[in-house]
Each structure stands twice: as structure tokens, then as C-alpha cells.
Tab-separated table of C-alpha atoms in Angstrom:
chain	number	residue	atom	x	y	z
Q	1	MET	CA	47.601	-6.737	11.322
Q	2	SER	CA	50.074	-9.140	12.818
Q	3	GLU	CA	51.826	-11.956	11.058
Q	4	SER	CA	49.826	-15.163	11.144
Q	5	HIS	CA	51.133	-18.223	12.981
Q	6	ILE	CA	48.562	-20.532	11.383
Q	7	GLN	CA	49.892	-23.440	9.370
Q	8	GLY	CA	48.160	-26.018	7.216
Q	9	ALA	CA	44.597	-27.288	7.173
Q	10	GLY	CA	42.557	-29.518	9.508
Q	11	LEU	CA	41.553	-26.433	11.453
Q	12	LYS	CA	38.747	-25.838	13.922
Q	13	ILE	CA	36.587	-22.885	12.931
Q	14	VAL	CA	34.060	-21.286	15.294
Q	15	ALA	CA	31.594	-18.965	13.596
Q	16	ASP	CA	28.544	-16.797	14.158
Q	17	GLU	CA	25.586	-18.843	12.951
Q	18	ASN	CA	24.288	-15.860	10.952
Q	19	ILE	CA	27.235	-15.838	8.533
Q	20	PRO	CA	26.031	-17.252	5.194
Q	21	ALA	CA	27.830	-19.787	2.990
Q	22	LEU	CA	30.213	-20.898	5.729
Q	23	ALA	CA	30.469	-24.422	4.356
Q	24	GLN	CA	31.112	-23.206	0.811
Q	25	TYR	CA	33.867	-20.800	1.807
Q	26	PHE	CA	35.465	-22.514	4.824
Q	27	GLY	CA	34.367	-26.151	4.773
Q	28	ASP	CA	37.544	-27.308	3.035
Q	29	LEU	CA	39.708	-26.115	5.922
Q	30	GLY	CA	38.473	-28.363	8.708
Q	31	THR	CA	35.549	-28.505	11.142
Q	32	LEU	CA	32.899	-25.809	11.539
Q	33	GLU	CA	31.044	-25.022	14.765
Q	34	ARG	CA	28.250	-22.436	14.695
Q	35	TYR	CA	26.951	-20.456	17.681
Q	36	PRO	CA	24.825	-17.341	18.287
Q	37	GLY	CA	27.257	-14.493	17.824
Q	38	ARG	CA	26.028	-12.361	20.681
Q	39	THR	CA	26.621	-15.092	23.280
Q	40	LEU	CA	29.952	-16.559	22.147
Q	41	THR	CA	32.126	-17.581	25.109
Q	42	ARG	CA	35.794	-18.251	25.706
Q	43	GLU	CA	34.970	-21.872	26.529
Q	44	GLN	CA	33.671	-22.356	22.980
Q	45	LEU	CA	36.978	-21.034	21.607
Q	46	VAL	CA	39.558	-22.769	23.804
Q	47	ASP	CA	40.783	-25.143	21.080
Q	48	ALA	CA	39.636	-23.131	18.023
Q	49	ASP	CA	42.066	-21.917	15.373
Q	50	ILE	CA	39.775	-19.452	13.584
Q	51	LEU	CA	36.976	-17.210	14.834
Q	52	LEU	CA	34.464	-15.738	12.385
Q	53	VAL	CA	32.053	-13.103	13.646
Q	54	ARG	CA	29.680	-10.336	12.672
Q	55	SER	CA	29.277	-6.989	14.428
Q	56	VAL	CA	27.376	-8.307	17.472
Q	57	THR	CA	30.375	-10.126	18.994
Q	58	ARG	CA	32.845	-8.152	21.084
Q	59	VAL	CA	36.232	-9.707	20.352
Q	60	ASN	CA	38.736	-8.717	23.018
Q	61	GLN	CA	41.101	-10.056	25.664
Q	62	SER	CA	38.323	-11.457	27.837
Q	63	LEU	CA	37.024	-13.544	24.922
Q	64	LEU	CA	40.327	-14.684	23.408
Q	65	GLU	CA	42.911	-14.917	26.184
Q	66	GLY	CA	43.840	-18.538	26.876
Q	67	THR	CA	42.438	-19.802	23.565
Q	68	SER	CA	44.289	-21.108	20.528
Q	69	VAL	CA	42.623	-18.618	18.138
Q	70	ARG	CA	45.138	-17.156	15.717
Q	71	PHE	CA	42.836	-15.572	13.114
Q	72	VAL	CA	39.724	-13.445	13.674
Q	73	GLY	CA	37.592	-12.464	10.704
Q	74	SER	CA	34.632	-10.101	10.943
Q	75	CYS	CA	32.354	-10.504	7.927
Q	76	THR	CA	31.161	-6.911	8.322
Q	77	ILE	CA	32.439	-3.456	7.445
Q	78	GLY	CA	33.107	-2.052	10.931
Q	79	THR	CA	35.806	-2.803	13.498
Q	80	ASP	CA	34.527	-1.040	16.637
Q	81	HIS	CA	33.646	-4.468	18.094
Q	82	LEU	CA	37.232	-5.731	17.641
Q	83	ASP	CA	40.099	-4.963	20.029
Q	84	THR	CA	42.600	-4.935	17.199
Q	85	ASP	CA	45.414	-3.488	19.332
Q	86	TRP	CA	45.241	-6.382	21.788
Q	87	MET	CA	45.075	-8.948	18.977
Q	88	GLU	CA	48.100	-7.497	17.232
Q	89	ARG	CA	50.096	-7.431	20.453
Q	90	ASN	CA	49.279	-11.117	20.936
Q	91	GLY	CA	50.100	-12.336	17.445
Q	92	ILE	CA	46.513	-12.795	16.258
Q	93	TYR	CA	45.884	-11.949	12.633
Q	94	TRP	CA	42.574	-10.161	12.025
Q	95	SER	CA	40.558	-8.880	9.116
Q	96	ALA	CA	37.234	-7.177	8.467
Q	97	ALA	CA	35.307	-6.773	5.217
Q	98	PRO	CA	35.188	-3.025	4.492
Q	99	GLY	CA	32.714	-2.098	1.787
Q	100	CYS	CA	31.127	-5.539	1.512
Q	101	ASN	CA	27.590	-4.273	2.076
Q	102	ALA	CA	27.973	-0.655	0.946
Q	103	ASN	CA	25.710	-1.127	-2.069
Q	104	SER	CA	23.051	-2.750	0.097
Q	105	VAL	CA	22.992	0.242	2.469
Q	106	VAL	CA	22.817	2.734	-0.401
Q	107	GLU	CA	19.863	0.821	-1.839
Q	108	TYR	CA	18.245	0.925	1.611
Q	109	VAL	CA	18.514	4.727	1.621
Q	110	PHE	CA	16.668	5.116	-1.677
Q	111	CYS	CA	14.036	2.529	-0.770
Q	112	ALA	CA	13.464	4.248	2.580
Q	113	LEU	CA	12.860	7.538	0.781
Q	114	ALA	CA	10.441	5.802	-1.578
Q	115	ALA	CA	8.624	4.242	1.388
Q	116	LEU	CA	8.315	7.683	3.019
Q	117	GLY	CA	6.924	9.165	-0.191
Q	118	VAL	CA	9.896	11.545	-0.533
Q	119	ASP	CA	11.197	12.512	-3.984
Q	120	TRP	CA	14.962	12.973	-3.725
Q	121	ARG	CA	15.165	14.787	-7.065
Q	122	GLY	CA	15.758	18.469	-6.484
Q	123	ARG	CA	16.558	17.845	-2.803
Q	124	SER	CA	19.927	18.442	-1.181
Q	125	PHE	CA	21.722	15.620	0.661
Q	126	GLY	CA	23.966	15.763	3.693
Q	127	ILE	CA	26.251	12.778	4.325
Q	128	VAL	CA	27.965	12.293	7.694
Q	129	GLY	CA	30.738	9.729	7.303
Q	130	CYS	CA	32.062	9.297	3.782
Q	131	GLY	CA	33.871	5.950	3.874
Q	132	ASN	CA	32.781	2.982	1.797
Q	133	VAL	CA	29.033	3.505	2.313
Q	134	GLY	CA	28.891	7.290	2.396
Q	135	GLY	CA	31.368	7.519	-0.462
Q	136	LEU	CA	29.288	5.209	-2.650
Q	137	LEU	CA	26.142	7.180	-1.817
Q	138	GLN	CA	27.949	10.409	-2.711
Q	139	LYS	CA	29.047	8.935	-6.047
Q	140	ARG	CA	25.508	7.804	-6.896
Q	141	LEU	CA	24.068	11.180	-5.970
Q	142	HIS	CA	26.592	12.989	-8.151
Q	143	THR	CA	25.657	10.782	-11.100
Q	144	LEU	CA	21.988	11.535	-10.428
Q	145	GLY	CA	22.765	15.259	-10.399
Q	146	ALA	CA	21.853	15.712	-6.734
Q	147	SER	CA	23.451	18.298	-4.467
Q	148	CYS	CA	25.727	16.886	-1.720
Q	149	ALA	CA	27.392	18.253	1.381
Q	150	VAL	CA	29.728	15.896	3.238
Q	151	TYR	CA	31.172	15.889	6.745
Q	152	ASP	CA	33.987	13.461	7.491
Q	153	PRO	CA	36.865	14.837	9.588
Q	154	TRP	CA	39.116	12.039	8.308
Q	155	LEU	CA	38.561	13.146	4.701
Q	156	PRO	CA	38.881	16.954	4.643
Q	157	GLU	CA	40.004	16.799	1.011
Q	158	ASN	CA	36.554	15.568	-0.097
Q	159	PRO	CA	35.316	18.080	-2.721
Q	160	ASP	CA	31.932	18.302	-0.965
Q	161	PHE	CA	33.404	18.743	2.533
Q	162	SER	CA	31.426	21.152	4.699
Q	163	PRO	CA	31.095	21.921	8.416
Q	164	LEU	CA	28.859	19.495	10.282
Q	165	GLU	CA	26.179	22.103	10.986
Q	166	HIS	CA	25.876	22.830	7.258
Q	167	VAL	CA	25.620	19.146	6.385
Q	168	LEU	CA	22.879	18.642	8.978
Q	169	GLY	CA	20.913	21.503	7.436
Q	170	GLN	CA	20.288	19.698	4.132
Q	171	ASP	CA	16.938	18.269	3.013
Q	172	ILE	CA	17.986	14.632	3.468
Q	173	VAL	CA	20.635	13.783	6.078
Q	174	CYS	CA	22.281	10.340	5.943
Q	175	LEU	CA	24.441	9.136	8.840
Q	176	HIS	CA	27.060	6.522	7.913
Q	177	ALA	CA	29.856	7.277	10.381
Q	178	PRO	CA	31.639	4.463	12.239
Q	179	LEU	CA	31.529	4.407	16.030
Q	180	VAL	CA	34.760	5.878	17.415
Q	181	LYS	CA	34.923	6.375	21.183
Q	182	GLY	CA	38.234	8.197	21.532
Q	183	GLY	CA	41.067	9.855	19.663
Q	184	ARG	CA	40.996	13.021	17.596
Q	185	PHE	CA	37.535	12.597	16.117
Q	186	PRO	CA	35.222	10.613	18.401
Q	187	SER	CA	31.793	9.907	16.973
Q	188	LEU	CA	30.023	8.642	20.100
Q	189	HIS	CA	26.956	10.900	20.486
Q	190	MET	CA	28.337	13.138	17.743
Q	191	ILE	CA	24.711	13.942	16.919
Q	192	GLY	CA	23.323	15.423	20.133
Q	193	ALA	CA	20.910	18.203	21.026
Q	194	ASP	CA	22.792	21.027	19.290
Q	195	GLN	CA	23.257	18.975	16.141
Q	196	LEU	CA	19.656	17.748	15.969
Q	197	ALA	CA	18.586	21.375	16.266
Q	198	GLN	CA	20.263	21.985	12.893
Q	199	ILE	CA	17.917	19.567	11.102
Q	200	ARG	CA	15.141	21.380	9.302
Q	201	ASP	CA	11.466	20.761	9.809
Q	202	ASN	CA	10.223	18.460	7.013
Q	203	ALA	CA	13.752	17.170	6.392
Q	204	VAL	CA	14.614	13.458	6.516
Q	205	LEU	CA	17.148	11.914	8.934
Q	206	ILE	CA	18.395	8.417	8.041
Q	207	SER	CA	20.752	6.666	10.479
Q	208	ALA	CA	22.263	3.495	9.017
Q	209	GLY	CA	25.812	3.417	10.395
Q	210	ARG	CA	26.176	2.886	14.143
Q	211	GLY	CA	23.391	3.558	16.614
Q	212	ALA	CA	25.380	5.424	19.264
Q	213	VAL	CA	26.541	8.088	16.789
Q	214	VAL	CA	23.133	9.626	17.585
Q	215	ASP	CA	22.287	10.280	21.217
Q	216	ASN	CA	19.058	8.274	21.221
Q	217	ARG	CA	17.868	9.796	24.489
Q	218	VAL	CA	18.116	13.308	23.066
Q	219	LEU	CA	16.531	12.250	19.779
Q	220	LEU	CA	13.569	10.834	21.686
Q	221	GLN	CA	13.215	14.072	23.651
Q	222	GLN	CA	13.089	16.097	20.458
Q	223	LEU	CA	10.534	13.804	18.847
Q	224	ARG	CA	8.423	14.032	22.010
Q	225	GLN	CA	8.547	17.806	21.672
Q	226	GLY	CA	7.026	17.602	18.208
Q	227	ARG	CA	10.016	18.023	15.916
Q	228	ARG	CA	8.702	17.517	12.405
Q	229	PHE	CA	11.588	15.929	10.525
Q	230	LYS	CA	11.043	12.391	9.258
Q	231	THR	CA	13.237	9.865	11.043
Q	232	VAL	CA	14.532	6.517	9.778
Q	233	LEU	CA	16.551	4.424	12.235
Q	234	ASP	CA	18.162	1.168	11.200
Q	235	VAL	CA	20.721	1.317	14.013
Q	236	TRP	CA	20.048	1.965	17.696
Q	237	GLU	CA	21.792	2.548	20.972
Q	238	GLY	CA	21.593	-0.469	23.250
Q	239	GLU	CA	20.995	-3.038	20.521
Q	240	PRO	CA	19.376	-5.496	20.752
Q	241	ASP	CA	17.375	-4.076	23.683
Q	242	ILE	CA	16.281	-0.918	21.897
Q	243	ASN	CA	14.117	1.905	23.243
Q	244	LEU	CA	10.484	0.995	22.545
Q	245	GLU	CA	9.167	4.552	22.778
Q	246	LEU	CA	11.743	5.725	20.257
Q	247	LEU	CA	10.661	2.922	17.924
Q	248	GLN	CA	7.050	4.090	18.213
Q	249	ARG	CA	7.975	7.683	17.351
Q	250	VAL	CA	10.227	7.181	14.308
Q	251	ASP	CA	8.738	7.041	10.814
Q	252	LEU	CA	10.646	3.889	9.853
Q	253	GLY	CA	12.432	1.562	12.251
Q	254	THR	CA	14.343	-1.535	11.143
Q	255	PRO	CA	16.516	-4.041	13.071
Q	256	HIS	CA	20.013	-3.136	11.805
Q	257	ILE	CA	19.469	-4.754	8.411
Q	258	ALA	CA	20.289	-1.964	5.928
Q	259	GLY	CA	23.346	-3.930	4.823
Q	260	TYR	CA	21.605	-7.308	4.959
Q	261	SER	CA	21.241	-8.012	1.267
Q	262	LEU	CA	22.304	-11.547	0.411
Q	263	ASP	CA	24.865	-10.059	-1.978
Q	264	GLY	CA	26.410	-7.968	0.795
Q	265	LYS	CA	26.565	-10.797	3.319
Q	266	LEU	CA	28.121	-13.179	0.805
Q	267	ALA	CA	30.673	-10.548	-0.162
Q	268	GLY	CA	31.671	-10.282	3.502
Q	269	THR	CA	32.137	-14.046	3.796
Q	270	ARG	CA	34.165	-14.143	0.580
Q	271	MET	CA	36.406	-11.244	1.638
Q	272	ILE	CA	37.245	-12.925	4.950
Q	273	ARG	CA	38.049	-16.194	3.193
Q	274	GLU	CA	40.358	-14.266	0.869
Q	275	ALA	CA	42.086	-12.657	3.864
Q	276	LEU	CA	42.465	-16.036	5.563
Q	277	SER	CA	43.749	-17.635	2.366
Q	278	SER	CA	46.377	-14.917	2.149
Q	279	ALA	CA	47.440	-15.665	5.735
Q	280	LEU	CA	47.616	-19.420	5.083
Q	281	ASP	CA	48.820	-19.174	1.481
Q	282	LEU	CA	45.804	-21.244	0.351
Q	283	ALA	CA	43.755	-21.170	-2.836
Q	284	GLN	CA	40.067	-20.325	-2.753
Q	285	PRO	CA	37.798	-23.403	-2.621
Q	286	GLU	CA	36.173	-24.257	-5.939
Q	287	SER	CA	32.766	-24.533	-4.247
Q	288	ALA	CA	32.805	-20.887	-3.157
Q	289	SER	CA	30.234	-19.507	-5.580
Q	290	ALA	CA	27.060	-17.476	-5.200
Q	291	PRO	CA	23.985	-19.551	-4.247
Q	292	TYR	CA	21.903	-18.006	-7.009
Q	293	ASP	CA	21.968	-17.757	-10.776
Q	294	GLU	CA	23.490	-14.361	-11.493
Q	295	SER	CA	22.201	-14.474	-15.078
Q	296	ALA	CA	18.575	-14.905	-13.976
Q	297	LYS	CA	16.505	-11.749	-13.593
Q	298	THR	CA	13.152	-11.134	-11.920
Q	299	ARG	CA	10.902	-8.917	-14.036
Q	300	ILE	CA	9.067	-6.046	-12.373
Q	301	VAL	CA	6.624	-3.598	-13.956
Q	302	ALA	CA	6.146	0.048	-12.986
Q	303	GLY	CA	2.688	0.736	-11.609
Q	304	THR	CA	2.293	-2.549	-9.760
Q	305	VAL	CA	2.531	-1.091	-6.242
Q	306	GLY	CA	1.115	2.368	-6.884
Q	307	ALA	CA	3.790	4.118	-4.813
Q	308	GLN	CA	2.847	7.645	-3.793
Q	309	VAL	CA	5.589	10.274	-3.827
Q	310	ASP	CA	4.802	13.887	-2.965
Q	311	GLY	CA	1.136	13.209	-3.627
Q	312	GLY	CA	1.374	11.393	-6.959
Q	313	VAL	CA	2.128	7.914	-8.280
Q	314	GLU	CA	5.828	7.710	-9.111
Q	315	PRO	CA	7.144	4.876	-11.316
Q	316	VAL	CA	10.731	4.948	-10.022
Q	317	ALA	CA	9.605	4.647	-6.391
Q	318	ASP	CA	7.139	1.970	-7.447
Q	319	LEU	CA	9.915	-0.178	-8.898
Q	320	LEU	CA	12.213	0.409	-5.915
Q	321	LEU	CA	9.564	-0.798	-3.475
Q	322	GLN	CA	8.963	-3.941	-5.521
Q	323	MET	CA	12.632	-4.847	-5.081
Q	324	TYR	CA	12.786	-3.943	-1.400
Q	325	ASP	CA	10.154	-2.302	0.776
Q	326	PRO	CA	11.591	-1.378	4.221
Q	327	ARG	CA	8.062	-0.973	5.556
Q	328	SER	CA	7.905	-4.766	5.814
Q	329	ASP	CA	10.909	-4.743	8.164
Q	330	ASP	CA	9.385	-1.846	10.079
Q	331	TYR	CA	6.136	-3.793	10.473
Q	332	ARG	CA	7.901	-6.898	11.790
Q	333	LEU	CA	9.912	-4.882	14.311
Q	334	ARG	CA	6.867	-2.998	15.618
Q	335	ALA	CA	4.871	-6.223	15.867
Q	336	VAL	CA	7.285	-7.411	18.542
Q	337	VAL	CA	6.021	-4.698	20.895
Q	338	GLU	CA	2.552	-6.250	20.824
Q	339	GLY	CA	3.825	-9.752	21.558
Q	340	ALA	CA	5.235	-11.521	24.586
Q	341	GLU	CA	8.767	-11.970	23.226
Q	342	PRO	CA	11.333	-9.652	24.851
Q	343	MET	CA	12.632	-6.981	22.473
Q	344	ALA	CA	16.282	-8.031	22.756
Q	345	LYS	CA	15.479	-11.621	21.829
Q	346	ALA	CA	13.137	-10.590	19.028
Q	347	PHE	CA	15.606	-8.063	17.585
Q	348	ASP	CA	18.231	-10.769	17.181
Q	349	ARG	CA	15.667	-13.249	15.867
Q	350	LEU	CA	14.568	-10.815	13.146
Q	351	ARG	CA	18.184	-10.520	12.040
Q	352	ARG	CA	18.773	-14.277	12.240
Q	353	GLU	CA	15.604	-15.095	10.272
Q	354	TYR	CA	15.913	-12.215	7.836
Q	355	PRO	CA	14.285	-13.067	4.468
Q	356	GLU	CA	16.449	-13.281	1.385
Q	357	ARG	CA	16.909	-9.841	-0.145
Q	358	LEU	CA	18.681	-9.507	-3.470
Q	359	GLU	CA	20.151	-6.264	-4.734
Q	360	PHE	CA	18.745	-4.296	-7.669
Q	361	SER	CA	21.037	-5.926	-10.227
Q	362	HIS	CA	18.988	-9.149	-9.956
Q	363	TYR	CA	15.933	-7.450	-11.445
Q	364	VAL	CA	14.910	-6.013	-14.790
Q	365	GLY	CA	12.282	-3.294	-15.025
Q	366	SER	CA	9.671	-2.977	-17.710
Q	367	ALA	CA	9.784	0.119	-19.933
Q	368	GLN	CA	6.030	0.449	-19.556
Q	369	ASN	CA	5.187	3.757	-17.813
Q	370	LEU	CA	8.843	4.800	-17.831
Q	371	ASP	CA	10.348	7.687	-19.759
Q	372	ASP	CA	14.010	7.906	-20.736
Q	373	HIS	CA	14.877	10.019	-17.689
Q	374	ASN	CA	13.353	7.450	-15.335
Q	375	ARG	CA	15.277	4.655	-17.000
Q	376	GLU	CA	18.527	6.602	-16.688
Q	377	GLN	CA	17.924	7.201	-12.987
Q	378	LEU	CA	17.186	3.544	-12.340
Q	379	ALA	CA	20.299	2.486	-14.256
Q	380	VAL	CA	22.382	4.675	-11.932
Q	381	LEU	CA	20.788	2.895	-8.962
Q	382	GLY	CA	21.537	-0.522	-10.471
Q	383	LEU	CA	18.238	-1.504	-12.105
Q	384	MET	CA	18.287	-1.952	-15.862
Q	385	CYS	CA	15.036	-1.515	-17.763
Q	386	ASP	CA	14.157	-2.977	-21.163
């Protein structure tokens, strides 16, 4: 990161309209202008001091050159959409929010398994990419007593490190790698034909990192050929104009919302304000607080949904699906295919209009129909039961 040249307040802030709590976290600094992040233009930034984005905005020389922007904050975990080298060479301070939505993505993984009717207990997990998200998933799985194999070439010291082909041969394979297009360890199309061939029949593949880590064309070919592993895609090549046939063939398809819990999005906004405050030597605004009562809990009771796992009703899965059921997001995404709205426009609309989703810590489960082992498992996942 470069040294910041920003001084004082009375600033003009241009932001992606999908960033929550902008007024609470940045309203004290000056004026706020909100635009769709995917279509931000240089003309909208000419006299801006601060640019706040999410992952859909490519921030590079063509967007920033000739503007007065001196701070770019991405309220998301990744940086593949930011030309950080160019910004640093041109004296623009930048920051992302690594780890802000890691818990949300981990919760997505377990809810996706519940929605598929898959019991993770006694199954082996493979994790590709063990940064903030993959690392948190690994930690949870260890606490649950699950077997893990991890591939991350940047972290060879990980105690579960294994060759990629071994990781892909586990019962449940979770992809959380960032998109890296060059250098020593590129991840673009890291999962191609040879790698997909390593996935067992009846295994589960969950991709919730970056879409182009998996060669979507090759994945579609294999699903056409009758490969029998279950497939969950939250991220896609070509977003927002995703492949409609691939959507029809996966078991669960969602519009890049695994990390879209309200908690995760607010954490991203807060982290960027903290980074900006450090650059400007400013205190946090007093109004920057969560827009919900953290002491309030929603009560849920096992047995309400009747979740089926491996052929029987399972109380843990039942409670997970009451807190978040990814099948609702899958339904909304598939419904677009039947309508007149173009996929690219609908994909972004589903993200923009995403319903409020709170993480497990905002709920309390009833002890009814739960044994001590179930309660312990849910506590590891973040749900306390009385």
C-alpha cells in the first residue's frame, strides 16, 4: 500500500450501491454518491476523493487515471479485481477486507450439504485454498472431528497439506482459492479435465471462491457425460452472464452470495472504514453500529422443516435449513431462465435485492429432539441450543 495523500474531511465518496451501512460508516466524512458497481465510469470519479467497491468493479488505470481518487476500498475479501500495482505506483492508497465474510461462506457450505441431504459426519473433506475462508472451514472441521486434506501451494506448512489430486479425491471437495492469473501458482482453470476426473462418483463439489478457478466449459462437458458427483456452484465464469445449461445441470446454483450474510457485508464496510481512518488519522464515527439488536435471538425448533439426510430426518440439518436454506437462492436463480429478463441483468438484480440473511449466532435452537452430541456440533457451527 502506498502512503495516503488525503487530508481532512469534506470529501467526495463514490460507492457501489450494494455496500451496506454507507451512511453510518462514511457519512461523517463528506458527500456520498452511489452507483451500480458493475457500470462505474471514470466520469463519475473525476472529482472523487474516495472510491468504495465490491468485487464486480474492475479498478485499474482505465478507471482511475485522470481522477482525484486517492483511496480505494474494496469491501470484499479478494483483490483480483484491483490493479494494486498501478495504484501503488500512482500514490493511491488501497485496502480490501480479508476474512470479512469467511464465516458466512463456511455456513453456506454446511447449509448446502444439508440442502443436498448429505451427512458430513464420517465423510472426508478436501479444501482447495486455505486462506481466511478455507482456513476457517478447516478449523471448524477439526473441531467437529472430520478428516481434512488441504491443497494451498502458498501454505505448504499446513498440517493437512496434500497433493491436489489427493484433495480432489475426498468425499466433499470445497473450492475457496482466489483467482490468480499469473506468477508461480496461477489458479485460473486450476480445476480442469484432469482434476475433475479425480472427483469420485457420489462425492460433492462446492465452488464458493472464484468462478474461473474451475473451467466451466469442461465441467459442463463432464456433467453432460453423466458424471455422478453432486455439484454446488455459487461462483461462475463469465458472471453475471453465466452459462444457462451449466445452471440447469448443477444440483445447487446460487448467484455469488455465499458470503452475503448481513454480518459479513457489514464487517467488510467496517474494515474499510477502519483502513480509511488509519490513512486519515480519524476516529470511527459514533453512529457506526450494527443495524440489529445483537442480544436478540430468533428461536428455532428441530423438526420444523423435516430435513432429510441420507434417507432419514436429521435434526441438525433441520435447524441449519431454518437459518439459511440455499435452495431458495437456487430457485430464484433458475426462475430467471423462464422469464424475459436477461441473465446478466437478473444475476446482478438478485445480488442487489438479496434478502437479509443473519448468521447462526443470531439464533437459539430448542433442545427438543436434540441429544448432547447434536448440541455440541451445532455449538461448533455457531448455533447455541438451550
